[in-house]
PDB file of C-alpha atoms in Angstrom:
ATOM      1  CA  MET A   1       7.935 -30.658  -6.924  1.00  0.00           C
ATOM      2  CA  GLU A   2       9.436 -30.602  -3.446  1.00  0.00           C
ATOM      3  CA  ILE A   3      12.796 -29.035  -2.649  1.00  0.00           C
ATOM      4  CA  LYS A   4      14.723 -29.715   0.554  1.00  0.00           C
ATOM      5  CA  TYR A   5      18.067 -28.327   1.677  1.00  0.00           C
ATOM      6  CA  ALA A   6      20.673 -30.736   3.022  1.00  0.00           C
ATOM      7  CA  GLY A   7      23.072 -27.879   3.704  1.00  0.00           C
ATOM      8  CA  HIS A   8      26.071 -26.223   2.043  1.00  0.00           C
ATOM      9  CA  ALA A   9      25.352 -26.570  -1.714  1.00  0.00           C
ATOM     10  CA  SER A  10      23.269 -29.732  -1.581  1.00  0.00           C
ATOM     11  CA  PHE A  11      19.573 -29.965  -2.386  1.00  0.00           C
ATOM     12  CA  GLN A  12      17.152 -32.843  -2.807  1.00  0.00           C
ATOM     13  CA  ILE A  13      14.381 -32.442  -5.348  1.00  0.00           C
ATOM     14  CA  LYS A  14      11.447 -34.823  -5.487  1.00  0.00           C
ATOM     15  CA  THR A  15       8.954 -34.997  -8.352  1.00  0.00           C
ATOM     16  CA  LYS A  16       6.223 -37.423  -9.328  1.00  0.00           C
ATOM     17  CA  ASP A  17       8.736 -39.429 -11.346  1.00  0.00           C
ATOM     18  CA  ALA A  18      12.202 -38.664 -10.002  1.00  0.00           C
ATOM     19  CA  LYS A  19      14.320 -37.911  -6.986  1.00  0.00           C
ATOM     20  CA  ILE A  20      17.370 -35.753  -7.579  1.00  0.00           C
ATOM     21  CA  VAL A  21      20.303 -35.149  -5.261  1.00  0.00           C
ATOM     22  CA  MET A  22      22.642 -32.260  -6.040  1.00  0.00           C
ATOM     23  CA  ASP A  23      26.202 -31.981  -4.662  1.00  0.00           C
ATOM     24  CA  PRO A  24      26.048 -34.395  -1.686  1.00  0.00           C
ATOM     25  CA  PHE A  25      28.825 -33.645   0.816  1.00  0.00           C
ATOM     26  CA  ASN A  26      31.293 -35.532   2.975  1.00  0.00           C
ATOM     27  CA  PRO A  27      30.623 -35.235   6.755  1.00  0.00           C
ATOM     28  CA  THR A  28      34.061 -33.632   7.235  1.00  0.00           C
ATOM     29  CA  ILE A  29      32.375 -30.292   6.455  1.00  0.00           C
ATOM     30  CA  GLY A  30      30.664 -30.482   9.847  1.00  0.00           C
ATOM     31  CA  LEU A  31      27.273 -31.782   8.746  1.00  0.00           C
ATOM     32  CA  LYS A  32      26.232 -35.422   8.442  1.00  0.00           C
ATOM     33  CA  TYR A  33      24.639 -36.242   5.129  1.00  0.00           C
ATOM     34  CA  PRO A  34      21.608 -38.518   5.637  1.00  0.00           C
ATOM     35  CA  LYS A  35      21.527 -41.736   3.689  1.00  0.00           C
ATOM     36  CA  THR A  36      19.071 -41.350   0.869  1.00  0.00           C
ATOM     37  CA  GLU A  37      18.068 -42.793  -2.475  1.00  0.00           C
ATOM     38  CA  ALA A  38      17.852 -41.006  -5.799  1.00  0.00           C
ATOM     39  CA  SER A  39      17.412 -41.677  -9.485  1.00  0.00           C
ATOM     40  CA  ILE A  40      19.700 -38.784 -10.475  1.00  0.00           C
ATOM     41  CA  VAL A  41      22.753 -37.245  -8.795  1.00  0.00           C
ATOM     42  CA  THR A  42      24.480 -34.141 -10.146  1.00  0.00           C
ATOM     43  CA  ILE A  43      28.051 -33.267  -9.170  1.00  0.00           C
ATOM     44  CA  SER A  44      29.283 -29.759  -9.932  1.00  0.00           C
ATOM     45  CA  HIS A  45      32.928 -30.681  -9.279  1.00  0.00           C
ATOM     46  CA  HIS A  46      34.956 -33.325  -7.499  1.00  0.00           C
ATOM     47  CA  HIS A  47      35.758 -31.794  -4.144  1.00  0.00           C
ATOM     48  CA  PRO A  48      34.732 -33.682  -0.956  1.00  0.00           C
ATOM     49  CA  ASP A  49      32.110 -31.108  -0.005  1.00  0.00           C
ATOM     50  CA  HIS A  50      30.278 -31.672  -3.301  1.00  0.00           C
ATOM     51  CA  ASP A  51      30.771 -35.257  -4.524  1.00  0.00           C
ATOM     52  CA  PHE A  52      29.996 -37.697  -1.678  1.00  0.00           C
ATOM     53  CA  VAL A  53      28.011 -40.018  -3.958  1.00  0.00           C
ATOM     54  CA  SER A  54      28.524 -43.103  -1.782  1.00  0.00           C
ATOM     55  CA  VAL A  55      25.826 -41.837   0.602  1.00  0.00           C
ATOM     56  CA  VAL A  56      23.199 -42.003  -2.150  1.00  0.00           C
ATOM     57  CA  GLY A  57      21.530 -45.347  -2.849  1.00  0.00           C
ATOM     58  CA  GLY A  58      19.134 -46.464  -5.528  1.00  0.00           C
ATOM     59  CA  ASN A  59      21.632 -46.938  -8.379  1.00  0.00           C
ATOM     60  CA  PRO A  60      21.245 -43.356  -9.637  1.00  0.00           C
ATOM     61  CA  LEU A  61      22.445 -41.827 -12.856  1.00  0.00           C
ATOM     62  CA  ILE A  62      25.497 -39.835 -11.761  1.00  0.00           C
ATOM     63  CA  ILE A  63      26.155 -36.750 -13.857  1.00  0.00           C
ATOM     64  CA  ASP A  64      29.498 -35.038 -13.383  1.00  0.00           C
ATOM     65  CA  TRP A  65      30.280 -33.622 -16.809  1.00  0.00           C
ATOM     66  CA  PRO A  66      28.796 -31.073 -19.230  1.00  0.00           C
ATOM     67  CA  GLY A  67      26.184 -32.123 -21.773  1.00  0.00           C
ATOM     68  CA  GLU A  68      22.505 -32.916 -22.170  1.00  0.00           C
ATOM     69  CA  PHE A  69      20.778 -35.680 -20.232  1.00  0.00           C
ATOM     70  CA  GLU A  70      17.270 -36.949 -19.637  1.00  0.00           C
ATOM     71  CA  LYS A  71      15.813 -39.401 -17.154  1.00  0.00           C
ATOM     72  CA  ASP A  72      12.466 -39.812 -15.382  1.00  0.00           C
ATOM     73  CA  LYS A  73      10.955 -36.796 -17.186  1.00  0.00           C
ATOM     74  CA  VAL A  74      13.821 -34.551 -16.056  1.00  0.00           C
ATOM     75  CA  ARG A  75      15.931 -32.758 -18.663  1.00  0.00           C
ATOM     76  CA  ILE A  76      19.403 -31.697 -17.537  1.00  0.00           C
ATOM     77  CA  PHE A  77      21.873 -29.392 -19.235  1.00  0.00           C
ATOM     78  CA  GLY A  78      25.421 -29.160 -17.874  1.00  0.00           C
ATOM     79  CA  HIS A  79      27.393 -25.988 -18.631  1.00  0.00           C
ATOM     80  CA  LYS A  80      31.141 -25.887 -17.974  1.00  0.00           C
ATOM     81  CA  SER A  81      32.460 -22.941 -15.975  1.00  0.00           C
ATOM     82  CA  PHE A  82      35.292 -22.298 -13.532  1.00  0.00           C
ATOM     83  CA  HIS A  83      35.769 -22.580  -9.787  1.00  0.00           C
ATOM     84  CA  ASP A  84      37.949 -19.454  -9.744  1.00  0.00           C
ATOM     85  CA  LYS A  85      38.744 -16.283 -11.656  1.00  0.00           C
ATOM     86  CA  VAL A  86      41.809 -17.670 -13.456  1.00  0.00           C
ATOM     87  CA  LYS A  87      40.118 -20.188 -15.780  1.00  0.00           C
ATOM     88  CA  GLY A  88      40.459 -23.088 -13.377  1.00  0.00           C
ATOM     89  CA  ALA A  89      44.178 -22.703 -12.655  1.00  0.00           C
ATOM     90  CA  GLU A  90      43.524 -22.331  -8.933  1.00  0.00           C
ATOM     91  CA  ARG A  91      40.550 -24.605  -8.167  1.00  0.00           C
ATOM     92  CA  GLY A  92      39.607 -26.325 -11.406  1.00  0.00           C
ATOM     93  CA  GLU A  93      36.393 -26.454 -13.373  1.00  0.00           C
ATOM     94  CA  ASN A  94      32.795 -26.230 -12.192  1.00  0.00           C
ATOM     95  CA  ILE A  95      29.550 -27.294 -13.852  1.00  0.00           C
ATOM     96  CA  LEU A  96      26.297 -25.391 -13.675  1.00  0.00           C
ATOM     97  CA  TYR A  97      23.275 -27.667 -14.116  1.00  0.00           C
ATOM     98  CA  LYS A  98      20.017 -26.436 -15.534  1.00  0.00           C
ATOM     99  CA  LEU A  99      17.088 -28.739 -14.830  1.00  0.00           C
ATOM    100  CA  GLU A 100      13.749 -28.607 -16.590  1.00  0.00           C
ATOM    101  CA  ILE A 101      11.077 -30.262 -14.455  1.00  0.00           C
ATOM    102  CA  GLU A 102       7.289 -30.007 -14.614  1.00  0.00           C
ATOM    103  CA  GLY A 103       7.465 -26.782 -16.606  1.00  0.00           C
ATOM    104  CA  ILE A 104       9.935 -25.145 -14.201  1.00  0.00           C
ATOM    105  CA  SER A 105      13.576 -24.386 -15.026  1.00  0.00           C
ATOM    106  CA  LEU A 106      16.104 -24.548 -12.175  1.00  0.00           C
ATOM    107  CA  LEU A 107      19.786 -23.592 -12.285  1.00  0.00           C
ATOM    108  CA  HIS A 108      22.272 -24.902  -9.711  1.00  0.00           C
ATOM    109  CA  CYS A 109      25.508 -22.909  -9.941  1.00  0.00           C
ATOM    110  CA  GLY A 110      27.742 -25.260  -7.957  1.00  0.00           C
ATOM    111  CA  ASP A 111      30.943 -23.556  -6.815  1.00  0.00           C
ATOM    112  CA  LEU A 112      30.837 -20.871  -9.455  1.00  0.00           C
ATOM    113  CA  GLY A 113      33.932 -18.723  -9.047  1.00  0.00           C
ATOM    114  CA  VAL A 114      33.415 -16.052 -11.666  1.00  0.00           C
ATOM    115  CA  ILE A 115      30.405 -14.315 -13.189  1.00  0.00           C
ATOM    116  CA  PRO A 116      29.828 -15.774 -16.687  1.00  0.00           C
ATOM    117  CA  ASP A 117      29.725 -13.442 -19.669  1.00  0.00           C
ATOM    118  CA  ASP A 118      26.501 -12.484 -21.413  1.00  0.00           C
ATOM    119  CA  SER A 119      26.838 -15.113 -24.148  1.00  0.00           C
ATOM    120  CA  PHE A 120      27.097 -17.836 -21.496  1.00  0.00           C
ATOM    121  CA  ILE A 121      23.980 -16.508 -19.769  1.00  0.00           C
ATOM    122  CA  ASP A 122      22.133 -16.367 -23.088  1.00  0.00           C
ATOM    123  CA  ASP A 123      23.099 -19.980 -23.778  1.00  0.00           C
ATOM    124  CA  ILE A 124      21.586 -21.082 -20.466  1.00  0.00           C
ATOM    125  CA  GLY A 125      18.304 -19.365 -21.300  1.00  0.00           C
ATOM    126  CA  GLU A 126      15.361 -18.642 -19.041  1.00  0.00           C
ATOM    127  CA  VAL A 127      15.698 -19.595 -15.375  1.00  0.00           C
ATOM    128  CA  ASP A 128      12.825 -19.706 -12.888  1.00  0.00           C
ATOM    129  CA  VAL A 129      14.729 -20.891  -9.805  1.00  0.00           C
ATOM    130  CA  LEU A 130      18.367 -19.993  -9.134  1.00  0.00           C
ATOM    131  CA  PHE A 131      20.489 -21.811  -6.538  1.00  0.00           C
ATOM    132  CA  VAL A 132      23.367 -19.367  -6.100  1.00  0.00           C
ATOM    133  CA  PRO A 133      26.505 -19.438  -3.913  1.00  0.00           C
ATOM    134  CA  THR A 134      26.887 -16.259  -1.876  1.00  0.00           C
ATOM    135  CA  GLY A 135      29.643 -16.861   0.687  1.00  0.00           C
ATOM    136  CA  GLY A 136      32.748 -15.925  -1.284  1.00  0.00           C
ATOM    137  CA  VAL A 137      36.285 -17.307  -0.679  1.00  0.00           C
ATOM    138  CA  TYR A 138      35.715 -20.459  -2.755  1.00  0.00           C
ATOM    139  CA  THR A 139      32.916 -19.026  -4.901  1.00  0.00           C
ATOM    140  CA  ILE A 140      31.469 -15.718  -5.998  1.00  0.00           C
ATOM    141  CA  ASP A 141      30.684 -13.503  -3.031  1.00  0.00           C
ATOM    142  CA  SER A 142      27.475 -11.719  -2.078  1.00  0.00           C
ATOM    143  CA  VAL A 143      28.160  -8.685  -4.285  1.00  0.00           C
ATOM    144  CA  GLU A 144      28.888 -10.875  -7.298  1.00  0.00           C
ATOM    145  CA  ALA A 145      25.845 -13.015  -6.550  1.00  0.00           C
ATOM    146  CA  VAL A 146      23.668  -9.910  -6.764  1.00  0.00           C
ATOM    147  CA  LYS A 147      25.240  -9.026 -10.127  1.00  0.00           C
ATOM    148  CA  LEU A 148      24.593 -12.548 -11.398  1.00  0.00           C
ATOM    149  CA  ILE A 149      20.971 -12.416 -10.296  1.00  0.00           C
ATOM    150  CA  LYS A 150      20.471  -9.185 -12.209  1.00  0.00           C
ATOM    151  CA  LYS A 151      21.872 -10.860 -15.326  1.00  0.00           C
ATOM    152  CA  ILE A 152      19.767 -14.022 -15.059  1.00  0.00           C
ATOM    153  CA  GLU A 153      16.581 -12.437 -13.676  1.00  0.00           C
ATOM    154  CA  PRO A 154      15.145 -15.555 -12.004  1.00  0.00           C
ATOM    155  CA  VAL A 155      11.722 -15.653 -10.381  1.00  0.00           C
ATOM    156  CA  LEU A 156      13.001 -17.341  -7.213  1.00  0.00           C
ATOM    157  CA  VAL A 157      16.465 -17.109  -5.648  1.00  0.00           C
ATOM    158  CA  ILE A 158      17.695 -19.711  -3.154  1.00  0.00           C
ATOM    159  CA  PRO A 159      21.099 -18.827  -1.618  1.00  0.00           C
ATOM    160  CA  MET A 160      23.616 -21.540  -0.754  1.00  0.00           C
ATOM    161  CA  HIS A 161      27.287 -22.099   0.125  1.00  0.00           C
ATOM    162  CA  TYR A 162      27.435 -19.476   2.870  1.00  0.00           C
ATOM    163  CA  ASN A 163      28.674 -19.682   6.437  1.00  0.00           C
ATOM    164  CA  ASN A 164      26.530 -21.607   8.880  1.00  0.00           C
ATOM    165  CA  PRO A 165      27.494 -22.218  12.526  1.00  0.00           C
ATOM    166  CA  LYS A 166      27.050 -25.956  11.957  1.00  0.00           C
ATOM    167  CA  LEU A 167      29.805 -26.036   9.332  1.00  0.00           C
ATOM    168  CA  ASN A 168      33.445 -26.794  10.112  1.00  0.00           C
ATOM    169  CA  GLN A 169      34.588 -23.265  10.953  1.00  0.00           C
ATOM    170  CA  GLU A 170      38.259 -24.027  10.307  1.00  0.00           C
ATOM    171  CA  GLN A 171      37.330 -24.680   6.703  1.00  0.00           C
ATOM    172  CA  PHE A 172      34.343 -22.408   6.146  1.00  0.00           C
ATOM    173  CA  GLY A 173      34.568 -19.765   8.872  1.00  0.00           C
ATOM    174  CA  LYS A 174      35.628 -17.079   6.384  1.00  0.00           C
ATOM    175  CA  LEU A 175      32.501 -17.468   4.271  1.00  0.00           C
ATOM    176  CA  GLU A 176      29.993 -14.630   4.476  1.00  0.00           C
ATOM    177  CA  PRO A 177      26.739 -15.389   6.302  1.00  0.00           C
ATOM    178  CA  VAL A 178      23.556 -15.383   4.262  1.00  0.00           C
ATOM    179  CA  GLU A 179      22.484 -12.149   5.952  1.00  0.00           C
ATOM    180  CA  SER A 180      25.230 -10.277   4.077  1.00  0.00           C
ATOM    181  CA  PHE A 181      23.781 -11.409   0.774  1.00  0.00           C
ATOM    182  CA  ILE A 182      20.230 -10.507   1.778  1.00  0.00           C
ATOM    183  CA  GLN A 183      21.343  -7.036   2.794  1.00  0.00           C
ATOM    184  CA  LYS A 184      23.215  -6.389  -0.457  1.00  0.00           C
ATOM    185  CA  LEU A 185      20.347  -7.708  -2.555  1.00  0.00           C
ATOM    186  CA  GLY A 186      17.988  -5.377  -0.746  1.00  0.00           C
ATOM    187  CA  ALA A 187      15.226  -7.979  -0.670  1.00  0.00           C
ATOM    188  CA  THR A 188      12.988  -9.289   2.065  1.00  0.00           C
ATOM    189  CA  PRO A 189      13.287 -13.084   2.082  1.00  0.00           C
ATOM    190  CA  SER A 190      10.344 -15.354   2.654  1.00  0.00           C
ATOM    191  CA  GLU A 191      10.139 -17.065   6.048  1.00  0.00           C
ATOM    192  CA  PRO A 192      12.777 -19.867   6.137  1.00  0.00           C
ATOM    193  CA  VAL A 193      11.336 -23.308   5.418  1.00  0.00           C
ATOM    194  CA  GLN A 194      12.597 -26.888   5.529  1.00  0.00           C
ATOM    195  CA  LYS A 195      10.556 -27.938   2.519  1.00  0.00           C
ATOM    196  CA  LEU A 196       9.560 -25.864  -0.481  1.00  0.00           C
ATOM    197  CA  VAL A 197       6.689 -27.026  -2.678  1.00  0.00           C
ATOM    198  CA  LEU A 198       6.761 -25.482  -6.160  1.00  0.00           C
ATOM    199  CA  ARG A 199       4.241 -25.505  -8.971  1.00  0.00           C
ATOM    200  CA  LYS A 200       4.555 -23.574 -12.200  1.00  0.00           C
ATOM    201  CA  GLU A 201       1.307 -21.730 -11.619  1.00  0.00           C
ATOM    202  CA  ASP A 202       2.510 -20.525  -8.210  1.00  0.00           C
ATOM    203  CA  LEU A 203       5.531 -18.661  -9.583  1.00  0.00           C
ATOM    204  CA  SER A 204       4.919 -14.931  -9.693  1.00  0.00           C
ATOM    205  CA  GLU A 205       6.578 -12.383 -11.950  1.00  0.00           C
ATOM    206  CA  GLU A 206       8.069 -10.549  -8.988  1.00  0.00           C
ATOM    207  CA  MET A 207      11.391 -11.999  -7.847  1.00  0.00           C
ATOM    208  CA  LYS A 208      11.423 -13.639  -4.420  1.00  0.00           C
ATOM    209  CA  VAL A 209      14.217 -14.881  -2.158  1.00  0.00           C
ATOM    210  CA  GLN A 210      13.836 -18.064  -0.146  1.00  0.00           C
ATOM    211  CA  VAL A 211      16.333 -18.953   2.561  1.00  0.00           C
ATOM    212  CA  MET A 212      16.033 -22.636   3.408  1.00  0.00           C
ATOM    213  CA  GLU A 213      16.624 -24.369   6.703  1.00  0.00           C
ATOM    214  CA  ILE A 214      18.783 -27.452   6.819  1.00  0.00           C
ATOM    215  CA  GLY A 215      16.492 -30.432   7.222  1.00  0.00           C
ATOM    216  CA  VAL A 216      16.059 -33.464   4.999  1.00  0.00           C
TER     217      VAL A 216
END
């Protein structure tokens, strides 16, 4: 499969049978989302920086609620969580999506606002690739992201939802940069890439961190 980063919390995943778009964003965040087509779109929650589905063509299956789904040889499991630390009272609910594709399990945390308990983690099961927010303010911060990683123990970590100079700084200027997360994790990330090609046999047992460049 191929993974590309559109920016913020949005990724595009292409397989032999499917094209998936996760959390497409409105251009008000400071980045323009390129018009694209997909067969599946996942929405972690309905805020403008995560649910700009009108930019995606191709009559996709739009998933914005918890449950189990399957299309184009992709299995998807939505797990309800919260966008804050007060059970949604401040920012509402959030959905984590676990995707099973070509023998690889991927977990997109959306705007996760609180570290789930152990029973929640057990329910999700094994995760190879973790897309984790690290910027804080609206989500877990870099310290909490490290704690979550230690709970899940993924093979590959891809940080997201952190401050980037291209983002609207009035809205996202208080987010931590990705460097803060890297420092707290104590890991050496792989060289940033615009496209990541993954195969099950290429995943090693040692955890790796991959920072991705914006470019789809």
